[in-house]
C-alpha positions as CSV (number, residue, x, y, z in Angstrom):
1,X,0.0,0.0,0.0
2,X,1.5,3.4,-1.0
3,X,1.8,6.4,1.1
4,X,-0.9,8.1,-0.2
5,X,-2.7,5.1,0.4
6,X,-2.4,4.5,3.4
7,X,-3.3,8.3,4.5
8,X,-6.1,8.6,2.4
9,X,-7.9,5.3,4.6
10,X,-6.2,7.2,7.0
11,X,-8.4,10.1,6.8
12,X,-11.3,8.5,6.3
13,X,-11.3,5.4,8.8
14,X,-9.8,6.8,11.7
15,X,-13.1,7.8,13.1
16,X,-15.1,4.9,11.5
17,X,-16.4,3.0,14.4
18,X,-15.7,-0.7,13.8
19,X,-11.8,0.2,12.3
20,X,-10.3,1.8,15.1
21,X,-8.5,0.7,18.0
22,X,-8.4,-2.9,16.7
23,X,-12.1,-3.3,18.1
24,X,-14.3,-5.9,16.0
25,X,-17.5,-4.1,17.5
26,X,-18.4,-0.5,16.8
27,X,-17.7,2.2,19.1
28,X,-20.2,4.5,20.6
29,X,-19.5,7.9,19.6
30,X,-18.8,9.8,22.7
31,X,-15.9,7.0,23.1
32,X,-14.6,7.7,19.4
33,X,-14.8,11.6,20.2
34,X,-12.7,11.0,23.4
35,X,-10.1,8.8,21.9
36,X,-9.8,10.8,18.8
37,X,-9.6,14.6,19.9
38,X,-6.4,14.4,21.5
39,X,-4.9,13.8,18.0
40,X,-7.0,17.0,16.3
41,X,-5.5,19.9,15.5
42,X,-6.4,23.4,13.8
43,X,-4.7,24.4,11.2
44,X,-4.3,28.2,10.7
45,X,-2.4,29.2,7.4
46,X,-1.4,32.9,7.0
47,X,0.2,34.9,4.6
48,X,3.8,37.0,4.7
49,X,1.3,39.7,5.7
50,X,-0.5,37.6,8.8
51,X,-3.6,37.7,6.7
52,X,-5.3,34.4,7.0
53,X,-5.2,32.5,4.3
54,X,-7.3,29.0,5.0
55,X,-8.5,27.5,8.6
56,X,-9.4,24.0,8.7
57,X,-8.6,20.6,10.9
58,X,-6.0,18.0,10.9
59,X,-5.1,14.6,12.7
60,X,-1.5,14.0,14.8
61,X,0.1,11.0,12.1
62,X,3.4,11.0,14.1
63,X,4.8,13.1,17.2
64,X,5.5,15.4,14.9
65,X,3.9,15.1,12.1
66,X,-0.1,16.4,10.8
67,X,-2.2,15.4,8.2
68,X,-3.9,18.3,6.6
69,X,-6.1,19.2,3.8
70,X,-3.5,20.8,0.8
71,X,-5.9,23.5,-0.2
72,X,-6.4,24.5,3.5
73,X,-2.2,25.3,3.3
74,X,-1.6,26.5,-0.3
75,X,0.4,29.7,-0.2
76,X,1.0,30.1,3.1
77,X,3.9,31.8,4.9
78,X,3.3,30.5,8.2
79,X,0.6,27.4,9.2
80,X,0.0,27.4,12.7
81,X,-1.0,24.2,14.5
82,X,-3.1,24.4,17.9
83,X,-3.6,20.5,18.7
84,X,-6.0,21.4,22.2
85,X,-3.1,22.1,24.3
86,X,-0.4,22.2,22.6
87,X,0.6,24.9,19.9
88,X,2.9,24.7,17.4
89,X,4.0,26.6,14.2
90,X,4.7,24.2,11.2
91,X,8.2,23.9,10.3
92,X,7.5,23.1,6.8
93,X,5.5,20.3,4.9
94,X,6.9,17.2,4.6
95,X,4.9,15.6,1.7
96,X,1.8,17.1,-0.5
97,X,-0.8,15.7,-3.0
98,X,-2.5,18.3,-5.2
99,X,-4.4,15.0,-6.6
100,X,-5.9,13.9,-3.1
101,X,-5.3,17.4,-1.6
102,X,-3.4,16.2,1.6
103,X,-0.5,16.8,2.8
104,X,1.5,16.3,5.8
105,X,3.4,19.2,7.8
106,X,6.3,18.6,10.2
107,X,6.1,20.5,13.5
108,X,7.3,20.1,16.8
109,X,4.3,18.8,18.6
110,X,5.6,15.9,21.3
111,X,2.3,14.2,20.5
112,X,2.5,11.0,20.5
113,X,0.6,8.7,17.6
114,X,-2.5,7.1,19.4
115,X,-4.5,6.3,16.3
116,X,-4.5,2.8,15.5
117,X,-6.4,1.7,12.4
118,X,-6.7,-1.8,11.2
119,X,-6.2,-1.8,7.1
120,X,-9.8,-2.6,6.4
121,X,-11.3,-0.6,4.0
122,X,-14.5,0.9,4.1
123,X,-17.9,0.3,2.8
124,X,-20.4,2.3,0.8
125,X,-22.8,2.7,4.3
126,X,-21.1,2.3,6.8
127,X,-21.3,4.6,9.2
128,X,-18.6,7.5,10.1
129,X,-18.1,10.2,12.4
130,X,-16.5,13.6,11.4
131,X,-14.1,15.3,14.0
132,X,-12.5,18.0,13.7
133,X,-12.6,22.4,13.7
134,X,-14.7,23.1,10.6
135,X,-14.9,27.1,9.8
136,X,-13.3,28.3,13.5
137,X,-15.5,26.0,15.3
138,X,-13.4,23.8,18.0
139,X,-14.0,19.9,18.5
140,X,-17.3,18.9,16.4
141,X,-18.6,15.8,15.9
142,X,-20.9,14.7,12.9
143,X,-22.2,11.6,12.1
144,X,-22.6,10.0,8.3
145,X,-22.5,7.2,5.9
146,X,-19.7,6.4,3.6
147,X,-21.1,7.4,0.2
148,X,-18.4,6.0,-2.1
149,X,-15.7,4.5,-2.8
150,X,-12.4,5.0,-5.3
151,X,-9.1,3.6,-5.7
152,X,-6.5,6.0,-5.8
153,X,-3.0,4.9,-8.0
């Protein structure tokens, strides 16, 4: 499985509740929101100028690392990271997709990785949760079904 792979289910699975932490039942969400917001971060990209450029969320991949939406970042000078209670300023991004629009900043965090995610995919309806710090607000949850699927080369 490539690297783009493997973030892409990544992304999508890490708040599915029957993937994560190895559990073979699903999760009830309040337990998937507790286990999962320590690894959310907002992302805050500005310009030379401090003029904000894009907000949106992102996921601790490694103790220093975050998994971010490319669009969110394009252009920016500086992307700050606020991950609850830690704060960070991106040192720079480590990989980017225009194609799947992720990318993956490096920043001194000290977080450590407590997503786990078996490498089952998902299904067309099956059910999800959405976490994250959509347009400024902090820690949402949202509920869904998978509508489709596509394989990414």
């Amino acid at each position: 499985m490539s690297f783009r792979q493997r973030v892409v289910i990544l992304a999508v699975i890490c708040v599915s509740p029957s993937l994560i932490y190895g559990s073979e039942t699903a999760l009830p969400a309040t337990e998937i929101y507790e286990k999962v917001l320590p690894q959310m971060c907002a992302v805050l990209a500005l310009s030379d100028t401090g003029e904000e450029l894009g907000l949106g969320s992102g996921f601790v991949w490694d103790k220093n690392q975050v998994v971010t939406n490319r669009h969110v970042v394009a252009g920016a000078a500086t992307i700050r990271l606020d991950c609850n209670e830690v704060r960070a300023t991106a040192r720079g991004i480590l990989r980017h997709s225009e194609s799947i629009d992720l990318v993956v900043l490096e920043a001194e965090l000290g977080i450590p990785r407590t997503l786990e995610v078996r490498n089952s995919a998902v299904k067309p309806g099956e059910e999800v949760y959405a976490i994250g710090n959509p347009l400024g607000l902090s820690n949402t949850i949202t509920s869904g079904i998978v509508g489709g699927v596509r394989d990414i080369d």
